[in-house]
DNA sequence: GTCAGTCTGTACCAATTGGTTCAGATTGTA
DNA sequence: TACAATCTGAACCAATTGGTACAGACTGAC
């Protein structure tokens, strides 16, 4: 069996794929090996604390992407309308290209809920928080901004469920587009 | 060990609870026995085809509840506005009192996605369908009704994710209330 | 070339998994 | 009471699980 060398980031990326397609529990180490080619020795080398360690690394990587591509652009945007339009666009592309699964949302179910509660809570709280601030900067005042932000993130997450259930990407892209339009309307 | 006799419906109800709290995969037969008191012999007596059979029975029971309490009242309502208000109310109570988990949504993730694809698809398609018809009867025409219906169900599902992630029922009740108001506004 | 550090494949392990089996307990009917 | 049908507990099983250990392969620095 020829040996394959890889780096940790690539391992995390491959793990993310398995967890999206299979779920965390059903993504056993054997399945991970079959689908990614990464063996047990390598997995434990990179993630000495085992499977939860792997999931934590995956969540951290996804979080890093969102910080860079969603949260930071919202935070530093000059124009709220443009920032929101960009957010809906990158988020739509991200999820459509990744099995229509949000791993943070998946971790709110079953036994993972407790294990990753802090990471999950931070992700959603930060997303809603930074979007609320963006709406504030765009002239939406008081509790309205927070409600709109919560509703927008909920719509995106609910859209993912609907699109998987109905097996139709157009459901998600439709929901995201209408969400974007709703936000755009109040920013004008 | 004194023997306990139960009926199938009660077994299904207990299983639903385990699957909500633990997830389907992590809800092993041992965990089911510990948390429900139902032993292996009984489980296989009622569900001869094993674990998938159990999940199928649970989904059928939940589906039955939705048919009776949500879909049928929407279908037969004289007043669309009242029907929609009632729907949001019963749905909110239902989910808040059941671990804030929609089992149909949970089955859109991981390996269960394929196993229960038909049941899941039917549940969401029917919910959206009957809500669309209700909106039609309330005077909303063309594609708007279907979009509003999809968005409403997505909001409810997304609200469940947010409320679990932020561990705060008020998030869900807020989202459901605003969703209800949005629908009510277009029906007036 | 040598050596230390990094990474890999694979053998091994205890525990758990879903499933099978069936004797015995329980219930309902005549 | 007798009997058939229904339900249960628990022993048993093969397969799989996550984890451990480590020899050997590989890489980079000197």
Coordinates of C-alpha atoms (C1' of nucleotides) in Angstrom, one line a residue:
Chain A
X1 CA 0.0 0.0 0.0
X2 CA 1.8 3.2 -1.2
X3 CA 1.9 5.9 1.4
X4 CA 0.2 9.2 0.9
X5 CA 1.3 12.4 2.7
X6 CA -1.1 15.2 3.5
X7 CA -1.3 18.3 5.6
X8 CA -3.7 18.9 8.4
X9 CA -5.8 21.5 6.6
X10 CA -6.4 19.1 3.8
X11 CA -7.4 16.4 6.3
X12 CA -9.8 18.9 8.0
X13 CA -11.3 19.7 4.6
X14 CA -11.8 16.1 3.8
X15 CA -13.4 15.4 7.2
X16 CA -15.8 18.2 6.7
X17 CA -17.0 16.6 3.5
X18 CA -17.6 13.2 5.2
X19 CA -19.4 14.8 8.1
X20 CA -21.6 16.8 5.7
X21 CA -22.5 13.7 3.7
X22 CA -22.7 11.1 6.4
X23 CA -23.3 13.0 9.6
X24 CA -20.9 13.1 12.5
X25 CA -22.0 9.8 14.2
X26 CA -22.3 7.8 11.0
X27 CA -19.0 9.1 9.7
X28 CA -17.0 6.4 11.4
X29 CA -13.3 6.2 11.2
X30 CA -13.6 3.4 8.7
X31 CA -15.9 5.4 6.5
X32 CA -13.5 8.4 6.8
X33 CA -10.7 6.2 5.7
X34 CA -12.6 4.8 2.7
X35 CA -13.9 8.2 1.5
X36 CA -10.8 10.3 2.2
X37 CA -7.9 7.8 2.1
X38 CA -6.7 9.0 5.4
X39 CA -5.7 6.2 7.8
X40 CA -6.1 5.8 11.5
X41 CA -2.5 6.6 12.3
X42 CA -2.7 9.9 10.4
X43 CA -6.0 10.8 12.0
X44 CA -4.8 10.3 15.5
X45 CA -1.5 12.0 14.7
X46 CA -3.3 15.2 13.7
X47 CA -6.2 14.8 16.1
X48 CA -4.8 13.1 19.2
X49 CA -8.0 13.6 21.2
X50 CA -10.0 11.6 18.7
X51 CA -13.2 12.2 16.9
X52 CA -14.5 15.2 18.8
X53 CA -11.1 16.7 18.1
X54 CA -11.7 16.2 14.4
X55 CA -15.1 17.8 14.5
X56 CA -13.7 20.7 16.5
X57 CA -11.1 21.2 13.8
X58 CA -13.7 21.1 11.1
X59 CA -15.9 23.6 12.9
X60 CA -12.9 25.9 13.5
X61 CA -12.1 25.8 9.7
X62 CA -15.7 26.6 8.7
X63 CA -15.7 29.3 11.3
X64 CA -12.5 30.7 9.8
X65 CA -14.1 30.8 6.4
X66 CA -17.2 32.7 7.7
X67 CA -15.0 35.2 9.7
X68 CA -13.1 36.0 6.5
X69 CA -15.9 35.8 3.9
X70 CA -19.0 36.9 5.8
X71 CA -18.4 38.4 9.2
X72 CA -15.4 40.6 8.4
X73 CA -16.8 42.0 5.2
X74 CA -20.1 42.9 7.0
X75 CA -18.1 44.5 9.8
X76 CA -16.0 46.7 7.5
X77 CA -18.4 47.5 4.8
X78 CA -19.0 51.1 3.8
X79 CA -22.4 50.5 2.4
X80 CA -24.9 48.3 4.3
X81 CA -27.0 47.5 1.3
X82 CA -24.0 46.2 -0.7
X83 CA -22.7 44.3 2.3
X84 CA -25.9 42.5 2.8
X85 CA -26.2 41.7 -0.9
X86 CA -22.7 40.3 -0.9
X87 CA -23.4 38.2 2.2
X88 CA -26.4 36.5 0.7
X89 CA -24.5 35.8 -2.5
X90 CA -21.4 34.2 -0.8
X91 CA -23.5 32.3 1.7
X92 CA -25.7 30.9 -1.1
X93 CA -22.7 29.8 -3.1
X94 CA -21.0 28.4 0.0
X95 CA -23.9 26.1 1.0
X96 CA -24.9 25.1 -2.5
X97 CA -21.4 23.9 -3.1
X98 CA -21.1 22.0 0.2
X99 CA -23.9 19.5 0.2
X100 CA -26.4 22.1 1.3
X101 CA -25.4 21.4 4.9
X102 CA -24.4 23.8 7.6
X103 CA -22.3 21.8 10.0
X104 CA -22.9 24.2 12.9
X105 CA -26.7 23.7 12.5
X106 CA -26.1 19.9 12.3
X107 CA -24.3 20.1 15.6
X108 CA -27.5 21.4 17.3
X109 CA -29.0 17.9 17.1
X110 CA -28.4 14.8 19.1
X111 CA -25.5 14.2 21.5
X112 CA -23.3 16.7 19.6
X113 CA -25.5 19.5 20.9
X114 CA -23.8 19.5 24.3
X115 CA -20.3 18.7 23.1
X116 CA -20.1 21.7 20.8
X117 CA -22.5 24.1 22.4
X118 CA -20.0 26.9 22.8
X119 CA -18.7 26.9 19.3
X120 CA -22.2 26.6 17.9
X121 CA -23.6 29.4 20.0
X122 CA -20.8 31.7 19.2
X123 CA -21.2 31.1 15.4
X124 CA -24.9 32.0 15.4
X125 CA -24.6 34.8 18.0
X126 CA -21.7 36.4 16.0
X127 CA -23.5 36.1 12.7
X128 CA -26.6 37.7 14.0
X129 CA -24.6 40.3 15.9
X130 CA -22.5 41.5 13.0
X131 CA -25.5 41.6 10.7
X132 CA -27.5 43.6 13.3
X133 CA -24.6 46.1 13.4
X134 CA -24.6 46.4 9.7
X135 CA -28.3 47.1 9.6
X136 CA -27.8 49.7 12.3
X137 CA -25.2 51.4 10.2
X138 CA -27.6 51.3 7.3
X139 CA -30.1 53.3 9.4
X140 CA -32.3 50.5 11.0
X141 CA -32.8 51.4 14.6
X142 CA -33.6 49.6 17.8
X143 CA -34.9 46.1 18.1
X144 CA -36.0 46.0 14.4
X145 CA -32.4 45.4 13.3
X146 CA -31.9 42.5 15.6
X147 CA -35.2 40.9 14.6
X148 CA -34.4 41.3 10.9
X149 CA -30.9 39.8 11.5
X150 CA -32.3 36.8 13.4
X151 CA -35.0 36.3 10.8
X152 CA -32.5 36.4 7.9
X153 CA -30.2 33.8 9.4
X154 CA -33.1 31.7 10.3
X155 CA -34.4 31.9 6.8
X156 CA -31.1 30.8 5.4
X157 CA -30.9 27.9 7.8
X158 CA -34.5 26.9 7.2
X159 CA -33.9 27.2 3.5
X160 CA -31.2 24.6 3.8
X161 CA -33.5 22.2 5.5
X162 CA -36.2 22.7 2.9
X163 CA -33.8 22.4 0.0
X164 CA -32.5 19.1 1.3
X165 CA -36.0 17.8 2.1
X166 CA -37.4 18.7 -1.4
X167 CA -34.1 17.9 -3.1
X168 CA -34.2 21.1 -5.1
X169 CA -31.5 23.8 -4.9
X170 CA -33.9 26.3 -6.4
X171 CA -35.8 26.3 -3.1
X172 CA -32.7 27.5 -1.2
X173 CA -31.7 30.1 -3.8
X174 CA -35.3 31.4 -3.9
X175 CA -35.5 31.8 -0.1
X176 CA -32.1 33.5 0.0
X177 CA -33.0 35.8 -2.8
X178 CA -36.2 36.8 -1.1
X179 CA -34.4 37.3 2.2
X180 CA -31.9 39.5 0.5
X181 CA -34.7 41.5 -1.1
X182 CA -36.4 42.0 2.2
X183 CA -33.3 43.3 3.8
X184 CA -32.6 45.5 0.8
X185 CA -36.0 47.0 0.9
X186 CA -35.6 48.2 4.5
X187 CA -32.2 49.6 3.8
X188 CA -33.5 51.8 0.9
Chain B
X1 CA -36.9 -7.7 37.0
X2 CA -40.7 -7.1 36.9
X3 CA -42.2 -7.1 33.5
X4 CA -43.8 -4.1 32.1
X5 CA -46.5 -4.3 29.3
X6 CA -47.0 -1.5 26.9
X7 CA -48.7 -0.8 23.6
X8 CA -47.1 0.1 20.3
X9 CA -48.3 3.7 20.3
X10 CA -46.7 4.4 23.6
X11 CA -43.5 2.7 22.4
X12 CA -43.5 4.9 19.4
X13 CA -44.0 8.0 21.5
X14 CA -41.1 7.0 23.8
X15 CA -38.8 6.3 20.8
X16 CA -39.6 9.8 19.4
X17 CA -38.4 11.3 22.6
X18 CA -35.1 9.4 22.5
X19 CA -34.5 10.3 18.9
X20 CA -35.2 14.0 19.6
X21 CA -32.8 14.1 22.5
X22 CA -30.1 11.8 21.2
X23 CA -30.4 11.7 17.5
X24 CA -31.2 8.7 15.5
X25 CA -27.7 7.1 15.2
X26 CA -26.7 7.8 18.8
X27 CA -30.1 6.6 20.1
X28 CA -28.8 3.0 20.3
X29 CA -31.0 0.1 21.4
X30 CA -29.2 0.2 24.7
X31 CA -29.9 3.9 25.2
X32 CA -33.5 3.3 24.2
X33 CA -33.8 0.6 26.8
X34 CA -32.3 2.7 29.5
X35 CA -34.4 5.8 28.8
X36 CA -37.7 4.2 28.0
X37 CA -37.6 0.9 29.8
X38 CA -38.5 -1.0 26.6
X39 CA -36.4 -4.1 26.1
X40 CA -35.0 -5.6 23.0
X41 CA -37.6 -8.3 22.8
X42 CA -40.4 -5.8 22.8
X43 CA -38.7 -3.5 20.3
X44 CA -38.3 -6.3 17.8
X45 CA -41.8 -7.6 18.5
X46 CA -43.3 -4.3 17.5
X47 CA -40.7 -3.3 14.9
X48 CA -39.5 -6.5 13.3
X49 CA -37.5 -4.8 10.7
X50 CA -35.3 -3.1 13.2
X51 CA -34.2 0.4 13.9
X52 CA -35.3 1.9 10.6
X53 CA -38.7 0.5 11.3
X54 CA -38.8 2.3 14.6
X55 CA -37.9 5.6 13.0
X56 CA -40.5 5.0 10.3
X57 CA -43.1 4.5 12.9
X58 CA -42.1 7.6 14.8
X59 CA -42.2 9.7 11.6
X60 CA -45.7 8.2 10.8
X61 CA -46.9 9.2 14.3
X62 CA -45.5 12.8 14.0
X63 CA -47.0 12.9 10.5
X64 CA -50.4 11.8 11.9
X65 CA -50.3 14.6 14.4
X66 CA -49.5 17.2 11.8
X67 CA -52.3 15.9 9.5
X68 CA -54.8 16.3 12.3
X69 CA -53.6 19.4 14.0
X70 CA -52.0 21.5 11.2
X71 CA -52.8 20.3 7.7
X72 CA -56.5 19.4 8.0
X73 CA -57.4 22.6 9.9
X74 CA -55.7 24.6 7.2
X75 CA -57.5 22.7 4.5
X76 CA -61.0 23.0 6.0
X77 CA -60.7 26.5 7.4
X78 CA -63.3 29.1 6.5
X79 CA -61.1 32.1 7.3
X80 CA -57.5 32.0 6.0
X81 CA -56.3 34.6 8.5
X82 CA -57.6 32.5 11.4
X83 CA -56.3 29.3 10.0
X84 CA -52.8 30.7 9.7
X85 CA -52.9 32.2 13.2
X86 CA -53.9 28.8 14.6
X87 CA -51.2 27.0 12.6
X88 CA -48.4 29.2 14.0
X89 CA -49.8 28.8 17.5
X90 CA -50.1 25.0 17.5
X91 CA -46.8 24.6 15.7
X92 CA -45.0 26.8 18.3
X93 CA -46.5 24.8 21.2
X94 CA -45.7 21.5 19.5
X95 CA -42.0 22.2 19.0
X96 CA -41.4 24.1 22.2
X97 CA -42.8 21.1 24.1
X98 CA -40.8 18.5 22.1
X99 CA -37.1 19.4 22.6
X100 CA -37.3 22.1 19.9
X101 CA -36.6 19.4 17.4
X102 CA -38.4 18.6 14.2
X103 CA -37.6 14.9 13.4
X104 CA -38.4 15.3 9.8
X105 CA -35.8 18.0 9.5
X106 CA -33.3 15.9 11.5
X107 CA -33.8 13.2 8.9
X108 CA -32.5 15.5 6.1
X109 CA -29.0 15.0 7.5
X110 CA -26.5 12.2 7.3
X111 CA -27.3 8.7 6.2
X112 CA -30.9 9.0 7.2
X113 CA -31.5 11.5 4.3
X114 CA -31.7 8.7 1.8
X115 CA -33.5 6.2 3.9
X116 CA -36.4 8.4 4.7
X117 CA -36.4 10.7 1.7
X118 CA -39.9 10.0 0.6
X119 CA -41.5 10.5 4.0
X120 CA -39.5 13.7 4.5
X121 CA -40.3 15.1 1.1
X122 CA -44.0 14.4 1.5
X123 CA -44.2 16.1 4.9
X124 CA -42.6 19.4 3.7
X125 CA -44.3 19.4 0.3
X126 CA -47.7 18.8 1.9
X127 CA -47.2 21.5 4.5
X128 CA -46.1 24.0 1.9
X129 CA -48.9 22.8 -0.4
X130 CA -51.8 23.1 2.1
X131 CA -50.5 26.5 3.3
X132 CA -50.3 27.7 -0.2
X133 CA -53.9 26.7 -0.9
X134 CA -55.0 28.5 2.3
X135 CA -53.3 31.6 1.2
X136 CA -54.9 31.3 -2.2
X137 CA -58.3 31.1 -0.5
X138 CA -57.4 34.2 1.4
X139 CA -56.9 36.1 -1.8
X140 CA -53.1 35.8 -2.4
X141 CA -52.7 35.0 -6.1
X142 CA -50.1 33.2 -8.3
X143 CA -46.5 32.5 -7.2
X144 CA -46.7 34.8 -4.2
X145 CA -48.7 32.4 -2.2
X146 CA -46.2 29.5 -2.8
X147 CA -43.3 31.7 -2.0
X148 CA -44.9 33.0 1.2
X149 CA -45.7 29.4 2.2
X150 CA -42.1 28.2 1.6
X151 CA -40.7 31.1 3.5
X152 CA -43.0 30.6 6.4
X153 CA -42.1 26.9 6.8
X154 CA -38.4 27.7 6.3
X155 CA -38.7 30.4 9.0
X156 CA -40.2 27.9 11.5
X157 CA -37.5 25.3 10.7
X158 CA -34.7 27.9 10.8
X159 CA -36.2 29.2 14.1
X160 CA -35.8 25.8 15.6
X161 CA -32.1 25.7 14.7
X162 CA -31.5 29.2 16.0
X163 CA -33.3 28.5 19.3
X164 CA -31.3 25.3 19.9
X165 CA -28.1 27.0 19.0
X166 CA -28.7 30.0 21.2
X167 CA -30.5 27.8 23.8
X168 CA -33.3 30.3 24.1
X169 CA -37.0 29.5 23.4
X170 CA -37.8 33.2 23.0
X171 CA -35.8 33.2 19.7
X172 CA -38.2 30.6 18.3
X173 CA -41.4 32.2 19.6
X174 CA -40.2 35.5 18.3
X175 CA -39.5 34.2 14.8
X176 CA -42.8 32.3 14.7
X177 CA -44.7 35.4 15.9
X178 CA -43.1 37.6 13.2
X179 CA -43.8 35.0 10.6
X180 CA -47.4 34.9 11.6
X181 CA -47.7 38.7 11.5
X182 CA -46.1 38.7 8.0
X183 CA -48.7 36.2 6.7
X184 CA -51.5 38.1 8.5
X185 CA -50.5 41.4 7.0
X186 CA -50.8 40.0 3.4
X187 CA -54.1 38.4 4.3
X188 CA -55.7 41.7 5.5
Chain C
dG1 C1' 25.4 10.6 5.2
dT2 C1' 23.3 11.0 9.9
dC3 C1' 19.8 12.1 13.0
dA4 C1' 15.6 14.0 14.9
dG5 C1' 11.1 15.0 14.0
dT6 C1' 7.0 14.1 11.4
dC7 C1' 3.7 11.2 9.3
dT8 C1' 1.7 6.6 7.9
dG9 C1' -0.2 1.9 7.8
dT10 C1' -1.7 -1.7 10.3
dA11 C1' -2.2 -5.0 14.0
dC12 C1' -4.6 -5.2 18.1
dC13 C1' -8.1 -4.3 21.8
dA14 C1' -12.3 -3.7 24.8
dA15 C1' -16.7 -2.0 24.3
dT16 C1' -20.7 -1.4 21.8
dT17 C1' -23.8 -2.1 18.0
dG18 C1' -28.1 -4.0 15.8
dG19 C1' -30.0 -8.2 15.3
dT20 C1' -31.7 -13.3 16.5
dT21 C1' -33.7 -16.5 19.4
dC22 C1' -36.8 -18.5 22.6
dA23 C1' -38.6 -19.8 27.2
dG24 C1' -41.6 -17.9 30.0
dA25 C1' -45.0 -14.4 31.5
dT26 C1' -49.2 -12.2 30.6
dT27 C1' -53.7 -11.4 28.5
dG28 C1' -58.0 -12.5 26.4
dT29 C1' -61.4 -15.9 25.1
dA30 C1' -64.2 -20.0 25.3
Chain D
dT1 C1' -59.5 -23.9 33.8
dA2 C1' -57.3 -24.5 29.3
dC3 C1' -55.5 -22.7 25.4
dA4 C1' -53.9 -19.5 21.9
dA5 C1' -52.1 -15.2 21.0
dT6 C1' -49.4 -11.5 22.5
dC7 C1' -45.6 -9.5 24.8
dT8 C1' -41.1 -9.6 27.5
dG9 C1' -36.4 -10.3 29.3
dA10 C1' -32.2 -11.8 28.6
dA11 C1' -28.7 -14.8 26.5
dC12 C1' -26.1 -14.9 22.5
dC13 C1' -23.9 -13.5 18.1
dA14 C1' -21.0 -11.3 14.3
dA15 C1' -19.7 -7.0 12.9
dT16 C1' -18.2 -2.5 13.9
dT17 C1' -16.8 1.2 16.8
dG18 C1' -13.2 4.5 18.6
dG19 C1' -8.9 4.2 20.4
dT20 C1' -3.8 2.5 21.4
dA21 C1' 0.7 1.4 20.0
dC22 C1' 4.5 1.3 17.2
dA23 C1' 7.7 0.0 13.4
dG24 C1' 8.8 1.9 9.5
dA25 C1' 8.7 5.5 5.8
dC26 C1' 9.6 10.1 4.8
dT27 C1' 11.4 14.9 5.3
dG28 C1' 14.4 18.6 6.5
dA29 C1' 18.5 20.3 8.8
dC30 C1' 23.2 19.9 9.7

